XYZ file of C-alpha atoms in Angstrom:
663
model
C -32.947 -11.511 -7.809
C -33.252 -15.305 -8.034
C -34.172 -17.955 -5.466
C -32.113 -21.089 -4.807
C -33.011 -23.756 -2.206
C -35.334 -21.339 -0.421
C -32.781 -18.520 -0.294
C -32.901 -15.366 -2.359
C -29.794 -14.610 -4.438
C -29.273 -10.918 -5.118
C -26.791 -9.542 -7.643
C -24.458 -6.770 -6.456
C -21.732 -4.956 -8.376
C -19.490 -4.381 -5.355
C -19.360 -4.769 -1.569
C -17.137 -3.386 1.195
C -16.741 -5.677 4.229
C -14.880 -4.870 7.442
C -13.939 -7.567 9.959
C -13.268 -6.107 13.419
C -12.391 -7.511 16.825
C -9.683 -7.666 19.468
C -6.140 -7.727 18.157
C -6.024 -11.383 19.246
C -9.230 -12.392 17.472
C -7.569 -13.169 14.142
C -9.219 -10.414 12.126
C -6.186 -9.942 9.878
C -6.132 -13.660 9.071
C -9.897 -13.689 8.505
C -9.744 -10.705 6.177
C -6.769 -12.099 4.326
C -8.500 -15.433 3.749
C -11.677 -13.724 2.490
C -9.457 -11.668 0.192
C -7.741 -14.775 -1.166
C -11.129 -16.398 -1.784
C -12.266 -13.310 -3.704
C -9.041 -13.240 -5.701
C -9.513 -16.883 -6.689
C -13.106 -16.090 -7.685
C -11.836 -13.368 -10.023
C -13.128 -10.180 -8.422
C -11.163 -6.978 -8.548
C -10.309 -6.030 -4.983
C -8.408 -3.642 -2.718
C -7.769 -4.201 0.999
C -7.059 -2.056 4.055
C -5.627 -3.805 7.145
C -5.755 -1.633 10.278
C -4.311 -2.787 13.596
C -2.775 -1.436 16.828
C 0.959 -0.948 17.252
C 1.056 -2.878 20.523
C 2.013 -6.540 20.334
C -0.958 -7.307 22.596
C -3.198 -4.291 22.900
C -5.545 -4.007 25.912
C -8.239 -6.641 25.417
C -11.773 -5.384 25.001
C -10.816 -1.699 24.663
C -11.236 0.674 21.737
C -7.436 1.131 21.255
C -7.108 -2.645 21.038
C -9.474 -3.062 18.082
C -8.001 -4.612 14.938
C -9.817 -4.513 11.612
C -9.456 -5.634 8.009
C -11.482 -4.041 5.213
C -11.864 -5.565 1.771
C -13.601 -3.960 -1.208
C -14.370 -6.419 -4.020
C -16.286 -5.869 -7.225
C -17.261 -7.082 -10.683
C -15.428 -4.123 -12.248
C -12.245 -2.113 -11.909
C -11.964 -0.414 -8.502
C -9.285 1.849 -7.049
C -9.674 1.956 -3.254
C -10.577 -0.145 -0.242
C -13.748 1.925 0.021
C -14.741 4.940 2.076
C -17.226 3.137 4.325
C -18.142 -0.523 4.936
C -21.411 -1.959 3.686
C -20.996 -4.838 6.140
C -19.358 -4.797 9.576
C -18.518 -8.039 11.361
C -17.988 -7.028 15.016
C -16.663 -9.630 17.432
C -17.136 -7.624 20.654
C -18.553 -4.332 21.995
C -15.309 -2.401 21.401
C -15.219 -3.474 17.752
C -18.807 -2.317 17.320
C -18.269 1.052 18.965
C -14.923 1.788 17.301
C -16.320 1.217 13.797
C -19.943 2.311 14.092
C -19.176 5.896 13.094
C -17.814 4.726 9.737
C -21.013 2.942 8.682
C -23.525 4.504 6.280
C -27.221 4.180 7.033
C -28.579 0.823 5.937
C -25.264 -0.984 6.399
C -25.408 -4.529 7.741
C -23.877 -5.422 11.109
C -23.135 -9.020 12.053
C -22.305 -8.941 15.734
C -21.093 -11.741 18.011
C -23.323 -11.540 21.087
C -21.130 -13.794 23.204
C -18.773 -11.108 24.513
C -21.439 -8.494 25.233
C -20.956 -8.943 28.973
C -21.228 -6.157 31.530
C -17.440 -6.062 31.887
C -16.754 -5.826 28.153
C -19.520 -3.273 27.637
C -17.980 -1.084 30.332
C -14.526 -1.384 28.759
C -15.969 -0.187 25.459
C -17.757 2.738 27.115
C -21.322 1.412 26.830
C -23.626 2.231 29.759
C -26.198 -0.271 28.482
C -26.137 -3.151 26.028
C -27.221 -1.814 22.604
C -28.340 -5.304 21.605
C -30.969 -5.311 24.363
C -32.947 -2.519 22.678
C -32.893 -3.671 19.051
C -36.108 -2.525 17.406
C -37.046 -0.128 20.214
C -37.803 3.546 19.647
C -34.435 4.543 21.106
C -32.469 1.786 19.374
C -28.958 3.251 18.752
C -28.517 0.711 15.952
C -31.878 1.426 14.377
C -30.327 2.847 11.192
C -28.614 -0.458 10.427
C -29.535 -4.030 9.513
C -28.353 -5.862 12.621
C -27.789 -9.625 12.770
C -27.095 -10.550 16.401
C -25.555 -14.033 16.414
C -23.726 -16.027 19.089
C -20.765 -16.788 16.855
C -18.544 -17.890 19.745
C -21.165 -20.168 21.304
C -21.901 -21.891 18.013
C -18.184 -22.275 17.359
C -17.604 -23.966 20.717
C -20.494 -26.323 20.003
C -19.206 -27.081 16.501
C -15.704 -28.087 17.663
C -16.474 -29.832 20.986
C -15.685 -33.249 19.501
C -12.006 -32.309 19.274
C -11.568 -32.024 23.046
C -10.154 -28.493 23.061
C -10.323 -26.234 26.071
C -13.102 -23.658 25.977
C -10.507 -20.932 25.361
C -8.887 -22.768 22.446
C -12.270 -23.682 20.990
C -13.423 -20.054 21.111
C -10.356 -18.985 19.115
C -11.876 -20.632 16.044
C -14.755 -18.123 16.018
C -12.988 -16.100 13.333
C -13.197 -19.141 11.038
C -16.907 -19.507 11.813
C -17.384 -15.864 10.840
C -15.324 -16.418 7.682
C -17.460 -19.421 6.747
C -20.642 -17.410 7.235
C -19.418 -14.519 5.083
C -18.096 -16.968 2.487
C -21.598 -18.411 2.179
C -23.263 -15.008 2.157
C -21.139 -13.776 -0.783
C -20.628 -17.029 -2.660
C -16.903 -17.310 -2.042
C -15.086 -20.559 -2.943
C -14.271 -22.541 0.209
C -11.625 -24.973 -1.051
C -8.711 -22.490 -0.850
C -9.378 -21.798 2.833
C -9.727 -25.478 3.731
C -6.430 -26.193 1.963
C -4.815 -23.230 3.727
C -5.956 -24.459 7.168
C -4.740 -27.983 6.431
C -1.269 -26.627 5.691
C -1.129 -23.966 8.418
C -2.054 -26.339 11.255
C -0.664 -29.552 9.740
C 1.393 -30.307 12.859
C -1.506 -29.890 15.310
C -4.312 -32.138 14.102
C -6.942 -31.076 16.662
C -6.432 -27.350 15.980
C -6.465 -28.011 12.232
C -9.658 -30.041 12.354
C -11.359 -27.610 14.745
C -10.683 -24.619 12.507
C -11.929 -26.467 9.431
C -15.009 -27.607 11.324
C -15.717 -24.055 12.517
C -15.302 -22.711 8.982
C -17.699 -25.306 7.569
C -20.147 -24.753 10.443
C -20.260 -21.041 9.655
C -21.005 -21.803 6.001
C -23.700 -24.310 6.937
C -25.252 -21.862 9.394
C -25.699 -19.333 6.611
C -27.143 -22.004 4.335
C -29.702 -23.376 6.823
C -30.674 -20.607 9.233
C -33.565 -18.227 8.739
C -31.409 -15.454 10.177
C -29.959 -14.769 6.730
C -32.588 -14.924 3.994
C -30.520 -13.411 1.187
C -27.292 -14.570 -0.440
C -25.339 -12.089 -2.556
C -23.474 -12.632 -5.801
C -20.678 -10.424 -7.134
C -19.517 -11.697 -10.494
C -15.845 -11.837 -11.550
C -14.361 -8.643 -12.956
C -13.179 -8.495 -16.571
C -9.388 -8.311 -16.690
C -6.724 -8.255 -19.370
C -5.447 -11.727 -20.322
C -2.585 -12.988 -18.196
C -1.662 -14.774 -14.997
C -2.797 -12.985 -11.832
C -2.156 -13.310 -8.135
C -3.199 -11.281 -5.123
C -0.208 -9.315 -3.853
C 0.659 -6.860 -1.090
C 2.849 -3.834 -1.690
C 5.765 -5.133 0.385
C 5.734 -8.457 -1.449
C 5.568 -6.743 -4.847
C 8.394 -4.421 -3.850
C 10.564 -7.363 -2.800
C 9.877 -9.094 -6.123
C 10.784 -5.862 -7.926
C 14.152 -5.788 -6.184
C 14.787 -9.423 -7.140
C 13.854 -8.549 -10.729
C 16.271 -5.613 -10.574
C 19.059 -8.032 -9.726
C 18.080 -10.411 -12.525
C 17.737 -7.673 -15.140
C 21.078 -6.102 -14.208
C 22.942 -9.359 -13.691
C 23.992 -8.143 -10.246
C 23.798 -9.889 -6.884
C 21.298 -8.160 -4.592
C 22.412 -7.185 -1.092
C 19.930 -5.953 1.520
C 21.270 -4.322 4.676
C 18.318 -3.708 6.951
C 17.135 -3.289 10.519
C 13.554 -4.486 11.202
C 11.022 -1.654 11.424
C 7.258 -1.378 10.956
C 5.902 -1.400 8.259
C 8.969 -2.330 6.146
C 10.071 -5.577 7.813
C 8.176 -7.867 5.424
C 10.553 -6.854 2.621
C 13.471 -8.236 4.638
C 11.493 -11.386 5.432
C 10.623 -11.975 1.769
C 14.056 -11.249 0.299
C 15.633 -13.686 2.758
C 13.755 -16.467 0.907
C 15.412 -15.797 -2.449
C 19.031 -16.878 -2.101
C 18.574 -18.846 -5.327
C 18.393 -15.504 -7.166
C 21.658 -14.294 -5.699
C 20.036 -12.316 -2.885
C 21.935 -11.782 0.364
C 20.116 -10.350 3.373
C 21.862 -8.890 6.407
C 19.809 -8.070 9.497
C 21.946 -5.395 11.084
C 22.136 -4.353 14.733
C 20.799 -0.889 13.925
C 19.719 1.369 11.060
C 23.148 2.923 10.525
C 24.856 -0.460 10.298
C 22.261 -1.589 7.773
C 22.871 1.279 5.361
C 26.642 1.175 5.972
C 26.761 -2.480 4.961
C 24.656 -1.711 1.889
C 27.041 1.055 0.796
C 29.954 -1.341 1.231
C 28.183 -3.943 -0.879
C 27.551 -1.333 -3.559
C 31.223 -0.388 -3.606
C 31.964 -4.101 -4.074
C 29.669 -4.333 -7.105
C 26.294 -5.462 -5.754
C 22.847 -3.999 -6.306
C 22.554 -2.629 -2.784
C 19.319 -1.938 -0.911
C 18.385 -0.709 2.540
C 14.789 -0.739 3.792
C 13.264 1.282 6.614
C 10.578 3.773 7.580
C 10.735 7.491 8.381
C 12.539 7.182 11.744
C 15.171 4.986 10.090
C 15.706 7.495 7.299
C 16.570 10.072 9.967
C 19.239 7.746 11.361
C 20.612 6.833 7.933
C 20.840 10.411 6.647
C 24.609 10.933 6.969
C 25.343 7.555 5.386
C 22.968 8.333 2.507
C 24.938 11.551 2.065
C 28.069 9.385 1.839
C 26.445 7.436 -1.023
C 25.639 10.764 -2.705
C 29.271 11.871 -2.308
C 30.780 8.570 -3.462
C 28.155 8.344 -6.242
C 27.370 4.677 -5.703
C 24.131 2.882 -6.650
C 21.867 2.391 -3.635
C 18.110 1.859 -3.341
C 16.733 3.341 -0.118
C 13.196 2.108 0.581
C 11.138 4.277 2.939
C 7.807 2.638 3.792
C 6.274 5.736 5.323
C 4.230 5.668 8.520
C 2.634 8.194 10.828
C 5.092 10.440 12.623
C 6.947 12.312 13.937
C 9.319 10.197 16.033
C 7.777 6.802 16.843
C 4.418 8.297 15.919
C 1.872 5.799 14.576
C 3.910 2.727 13.590
C 1.004 0.772 12.080
C -0.801 3.699 10.416
C -0.158 5.164 6.994
C 1.109 8.614 6.009
C 3.067 10.237 3.180
C 4.817 12.964 5.120
C 8.431 12.006 4.329
C 8.600 13.686 0.915
C 10.460 16.764 2.099
C 12.696 14.563 4.243
C 13.530 12.543 1.134
C 14.204 15.734 -0.812
C 16.231 17.659 1.739
C 16.864 15.481 4.800
C 20.660 15.397 4.537
C 23.343 17.896 5.445
C 24.819 19.889 2.598
C 23.661 19.835 -1.005
C 22.893 16.140 -1.367
C 20.283 15.648 -4.106
C 18.907 12.234 -4.913
C 16.115 10.898 -7.149
C 12.742 10.019 -5.611
C 10.325 7.390 -6.950
C 6.877 6.561 -5.518
C 4.539 3.639 -6.366
C 0.810 4.298 -6.671
C -0.705 0.910 -5.739
C 0.369 -2.380 -4.114
C 1.057 -4.020 -7.488
C 2.831 -0.917 -8.772
C 5.430 -1.368 -6.019
C 7.028 -3.965 -8.308
C 7.474 -1.522 -11.177
C 8.586 1.310 -8.893
C 11.259 -0.904 -7.312
C 12.531 -1.950 -10.734
C 12.604 1.706 -11.827
C 14.539 2.662 -8.683
C 17.099 -0.038 -9.520
C 17.396 1.262 -13.100
C 18.029 4.822 -11.994
C 20.459 3.853 -9.222
C 22.616 1.673 -11.466
C 22.468 3.845 -14.578
C 23.149 7.172 -12.853
C 25.352 5.943 -9.962
C 23.248 7.470 -7.226
C 21.206 6.529 -4.197
C 17.482 6.531 -5.020
C 14.703 7.050 -2.480
C 11.664 4.825 -3.003
C 8.677 6.190 -1.053
C 6.067 3.537 -0.339
C 3.725 3.760 2.674
C 1.853 1.609 5.163
C -1.351 1.544 3.088
C 0.496 0.176 0.051
C 2.761 -2.087 2.104
C -0.004 -4.001 3.870
C -2.844 -3.530 1.366
C -3.333 -5.881 -1.560
C -4.815 -6.082 -5.038
C -4.812 -8.469 -8.029
C -1.493 -8.205 -9.866
C -0.824 -9.338 -13.402
C 2.519 -11.147 -13.379
C 4.670 -9.499 -16.060
C 6.456 -11.330 -18.837
C 10.209 -11.416 -18.383
C 10.674 -10.129 -21.931
C 8.727 -6.980 -21.035
C 11.066 -5.968 -18.215
C 13.796 -3.395 -18.917
C 17.432 -4.434 -19.151
C 19.702 -2.610 -16.702
C 23.342 -2.301 -17.772
C 25.809 -1.872 -14.874
C 28.528 -0.958 -17.388
C 31.405 -1.550 -14.987
C 34.616 0.372 -15.544
C 37.431 -1.333 -17.423
C 41.167 -0.623 -17.148
C 42.350 2.084 -19.526
C 44.608 1.544 -22.535
C 48.241 0.736 -21.957
C 50.977 3.254 -22.699
C 53.840 2.261 -25.071
C 56.007 1.361 -22.083
C 53.409 -1.203 -20.916
C 51.952 0.809 -18.066
C 48.213 1.388 -17.757
C 46.811 4.902 -17.752
C 45.773 6.106 -14.318
C 42.127 5.394 -13.532
C 39.977 8.532 -13.278
C 37.195 7.653 -10.784
C 35.313 10.926 -11.305
C 35.385 11.103 -15.078
C 31.803 11.160 -16.338
C 29.546 9.641 -18.958
C 28.610 12.549 -21.236
C 24.946 11.478 -21.408
C 24.152 10.476 -17.814
C 26.969 12.330 -15.961
C 27.495 9.059 -14.061
C 30.984 8.341 -12.832
C 32.631 4.935 -13.479
C 31.636 2.019 -11.220
C 34.871 0.246 -10.343
C 34.552 -2.642 -7.876
C 37.734 -3.350 -5.875
C 40.077 -6.098 -6.925
C 40.373 -5.128 -10.586
C 43.934 -4.343 -11.601
C 44.301 -0.837 -12.926
C 41.163 0.513 -11.224
C 42.643 1.264 -7.816
C 41.301 4.510 -6.350
C 40.579 6.306 -3.105
C 37.031 7.019 -1.977
C 35.342 8.460 1.118
C 33.164 11.197 2.528
C 35.471 14.160 1.894
C 34.914 16.295 -1.198
C 36.446 14.917 -4.381
C 38.437 16.713 -7.014
C 36.788 16.631 -10.415
C 38.035 13.760 -12.629
C 40.788 12.471 -10.307
C 38.718 11.953 -7.172
C 41.515 13.251 -4.961
C 40.488 14.992 -1.740
C 39.887 18.644 -2.503
C 39.214 21.743 -0.406
C 39.282 24.074 -3.390
C 36.205 26.391 -3.300
C 35.725 26.431 -7.067
C 35.963 22.641 -7.253
C 33.416 22.220 -4.471
C 31.006 24.506 -6.299
C 31.558 22.494 -9.501
C 31.003 19.132 -7.819
C 27.859 20.298 -6.021
C 26.412 21.572 -9.297
C 27.482 18.435 -11.169
C 25.769 16.113 -8.705
C 22.594 18.178 -9.030
C 22.881 18.182 -12.825
C 23.223 14.395 -12.787
C 19.921 14.039 -10.933
C 18.290 16.570 -13.263
C 19.576 14.574 -16.259
C 17.376 11.627 -15.195
C 14.358 13.539 -16.531
C 15.692 12.945 -20.058
C 14.977 9.218 -19.656
C 11.419 9.571 -18.365
C 8.396 8.984 -20.613
C 5.812 11.752 -21.153
C 3.322 12.130 -18.333
C -0.082 10.514 -18.795
C -2.887 13.062 -18.559
C -6.329 11.606 -17.889
C -8.637 14.266 -19.354
C -11.349 12.674 -21.544
C -13.083 16.014 -22.073
C -10.011 17.327 -23.920
C -10.825 15.043 -26.853
C -13.719 17.257 -27.967
C -11.827 20.489 -27.350
C -13.661 21.164 -24.086
C -10.863 20.202 -21.720
C -11.223 20.491 -17.972
C -10.228 23.633 -16.101
C -9.282 21.703 -12.953
C -6.616 19.036 -12.602
C -6.060 16.763 -9.592
C -2.338 16.100 -9.130
C -1.187 13.310 -6.838
C 1.671 11.019 -5.887
C 2.017 7.702 -4.108
C -0.957 5.904 -2.620
C -3.332 8.835 -3.134
C -3.760 7.525 -6.692
C -6.724 5.342 -5.715
C -8.733 7.900 -3.692
C -8.020 10.658 -6.235
C -9.005 8.403 -9.131
C -12.202 7.313 -7.384
C -13.000 10.941 -6.541
C -12.437 11.957 -10.173
C -14.811 9.194 -11.301
C -17.520 10.510 -8.967
C -17.149 14.046 -10.285
C -17.317 12.899 -13.907
C -20.298 10.671 -13.201
C -22.090 13.746 -11.866
C -21.465 15.458 -15.218
C -18.450 17.694 -14.535
C -15.018 17.916 -16.156
C -11.808 17.232 -14.282
C -8.364 15.971 -15.290
C -6.012 13.732 -13.320
C -2.217 13.517 -13.373
C -0.217 11.223 -11.106
C 3.523 11.420 -10.456
C 5.834 8.437 -10.077
C 8.981 10.572 -10.272
C 9.177 13.318 -7.659
C 12.809 14.261 -8.177
C 13.425 15.182 -10.841
C 9.916 16.048 -11.974
C 9.046 14.911 -15.518
C 10.094 17.454 -18.155
C 6.538 18.157 -19.320
C 4.945 18.674 -15.889
C 5.177 22.466 -15.954
C 3.614 22.706 -19.393
C 0.794 20.364 -18.371
C -0.049 22.273 -15.197
C -0.123 25.542 -17.157
C -3.117 24.251 -19.154
C -5.403 24.338 -16.125
C -6.922 27.172 -14.145
C -6.886 25.259 -10.876
C -4.538 22.567 -9.531
C -5.651 20.422 -6.583
C -2.991 18.393 -4.749
C -4.503 15.858 -2.305
C -1.928 14.484 0.139
C -1.662 12.635 3.445
C 0.507 15.430 4.845
C 0.204 19.174 5.331
C 1.050 20.092 1.748
C 4.547 18.894 0.846
C 4.123 18.222 -2.881
C 2.031 21.371 -3.275
C 4.911 23.341 -1.689
C 7.377 21.896 -4.208
C 5.010 22.517 -7.128
C 4.401 26.118 -6.102
C 8.135 26.735 -5.720
C 9.158 25.034 -8.958
C 6.428 26.182 -11.346
C 4.906 29.247 -9.623
C 1.530 27.503 -9.835
C -1.127 28.358 -7.257
C -1.545 24.736 -6.215
C -4.334 24.139 -3.706
C -3.814 21.394 -1.161
C -6.371 18.968 0.186
C -4.646 17.580 3.249
C -5.577 14.946 5.827
C -3.168 13.370 8.323
C -5.327 10.791 10.091
C -3.232 7.656 9.720
C -5.783 6.425 7.162
C -6.087 6.709 3.369
C -7.950 9.679 1.931
C -11.671 9.183 1.292
C -12.801 9.388 -2.324
C -16.020 11.245 -1.447
C -14.087 13.970 0.362
C -11.613 14.322 -2.512
C -14.581 14.607 -4.896
C -16.038 17.447 -2.798
C -12.697 19.275 -2.886
C -12.560 18.867 -6.671
C -16.144 20.105 -6.977
C -15.324 23.237 -5.003
C -12.475 24.120 -7.389
C -14.651 23.409 -10.440
C -17.227 25.800 -9.005
C -14.578 28.499 -8.692
C -12.958 27.848 -12.080
C -16.161 27.608 -14.140
C -18.389 29.944 -12.136
C -21.085 27.308 -11.707
C -22.854 25.611 -8.835
C -21.534 22.066 -8.449
C -23.862 19.371 -7.134
C -22.360 15.905 -6.823
C -25.604 14.342 -5.623
C -26.089 12.987 -9.137
C -23.592 10.367 -8.025
C -25.761 9.291 -5.100
C -25.270 5.595 -5.863
C -23.111 4.117 -3.101
C -22.028 0.490 -3.196
C -24.956 -1.841 -2.801
C -25.289 -3.372 0.652
C -27.610 -5.970 2.120
C -31.132 -4.571 2.280
C -32.270 -3.392 5.666
C -35.637 -4.857 4.713
C -34.111 -8.326 4.604
C -32.417 -8.022 7.986
C -33.760 -10.451 10.536
C -32.285 -10.639 14.025
C -31.703 -14.007 15.636
C -34.403 -13.329 18.181
C -36.980 -12.665 15.430
C -35.894 -15.718 13.457
C -36.337 -18.008 16.438
C -39.707 -16.584 17.538
C-alpha cells in the first residue's frame, strides 16, 4: 500500500461493484459508463445489468430496483461475479433488495437523501438502519458503510445552472460515478466526452452532469470519508485492437460479417421483443453493408418476410425470444421443408409465456430441438460469452448457407445485455461462405435446357440447389407440402415421405463432419492422472462453470471442462470424450434439458445442476456441485475451503461514516 497526497493507495487484483437504485435513477447508464472507463483503462471485465420489465416500475419499491454489476480485474476473468464487494445504493429499496447478496466486509455507499419515512416504509423498513450504525443491534454491522448525502451534494454542485430541484437531483448518478471513478482510479476523460455528446443540445443539462461527475471525483479526493483509494492494474491481453462489446452488438456484427463473407445481402425480418430488439436497432444502421431491416407487424410476418428474402437469394435472419419462437414455429417448419437458408436468433429469457422479459434463462433448448410439428430437424448453435456471439452468428450463417437449412442461434439475456472486452478479428481470419447458387443445366442438342431438379442434392452436404427466382432455366415450384425426391413435385407417396424425412435429418447430421474436434480442458491428463469428473456446459454457463472449475483446481482437485457450441448435431467426438469420465455434471439454467439429450443420445448418467432464478449461475455453487461428484468418483472428502480467497474489497477497518468523519 502506498500513500499519495494524504490518501492511501491499495493494490487489488479484482473488484465487483454493483450500482443499484430506482429504475429511473440511471443505474444502467452509470454502470455502463464505469464499464467503459474500465475498458479504456485495460482491465478485463464482465458485466451483469439487471432491471425490471416495467417501463416505469413502482418508485421506491423492491420490484422497482434496477442494478448494474461490473467485475473488473488485472487478470482473465469469466463472470460478473457471485457477490458484490461494493454496493452503491441510492435509496432504501436498493439497499434492502441487494443486501442479501453481500458478503461480510463488503463496502456499502448509501445515499442518505431518500431515507425518508415514506421511502423506508415502501421498502419494508420499520426503522431507518442508518440511524443505528455502530450500535449493538446495527443490521449493517457486518459491512463497511459509507453514509453520504449524494443527492444533496449533487444539488449543491449544480445550482449555478438554474435547474429545478428535480432536474438537479437527476444528476446524482453522475456524482456517484465520479466518486467511484476516483476510488478505483478510473480515467475520467471518456465520461466527460460522452456527456458532452449525449447532452450537446441541452447545455444546462450537459454542464450540470459534467459538474456533478467532477464534484463526485473531487469529493473522494478531498473528504476524510474515504481514506483509501484502490488500484487495479490493466490485465495482460493478446496483441490486437479491443473494444467493450455486448452480446447483442457482437451478434449483429457477426450477421453483417456473414453477409460480407458470403457476398450476400442481409435481410432481417423482425418484430421487437425483449431482450432481442437491440439486434434490430443495430442492423438498421448498416445499410452501407447491404443490410435491409424490416420491422414487421408481428412475429409471423417477420419470419415470413425473411423466408421470402431467402428464396430471393438473401442471407435471411429473424430475431426474437422464446415467445416469438412459439409463434414462428410453423413458418420455421416451412423453411425446413423448402430447405432454404435462414438464421433464427432466439435471445432466451425467463418463461413460460411472458414470464420474466428482462431476466435470463436457457430453457428453450428443447423448444429449439423439437418445437415444430412433424419431423423438422434443424441445427442449433449457442455462443458462450458476449464477444463469442460474433463467432456464433458467423457460424450460424455458414451452416445455413452451406447446408440450405434454418439454423437456431440460442443466445440469452445475460449474454445479450452483458459485456466484455472483445478483440476485433482480422478480416483475413474470417471464413469464406460460398452460396454456390444453382446454374441452368446443359442444353440438349435441340437447344432446350434440361429441366431443373430443385431437390437434387450435393453428395457431400446433402444440400439442395439454391435457385433464386428470375433465372431462366431454374423455374420450379416450392411450398409447404411434401416434395418428391429430386423433382420437388408435390408428393403424397408414403415411401417418398419416409425418404425425405430421413434425408432432411441426415443433412443435419452431416454438419458434424465439418465441425472441429472438441476442446477438452483437463490439465491433469497431461501427466496421465486425468480427472474422473467432467463439467459439460453450453451457452452462457461457460463463465460460471469455468470459474467454478478454477476454484476446484485451486483447492487441489482434478476436474475437466467441455463446452458445446453445437447442440444439434453434437460434435462427432462428444460420446467418446464423455466415456472417459466416471461422472458428468451438466450445469444449466433450466431443469435439465441438455442432460436429458445427453442421457438419451449417449446413455451417460449425466447429473444436472439446475437453477432457474432469472440470474446467471454462481461459480461457488457450481464448484460445490463439482466437489460433490469428485467425492463420489474418487472416494475422498472434498474441502474447497483451500480456495477461501474471495475478491479483495475495501477494508472494513478503513470504513469511516460521514458522521464520524465530521465529528
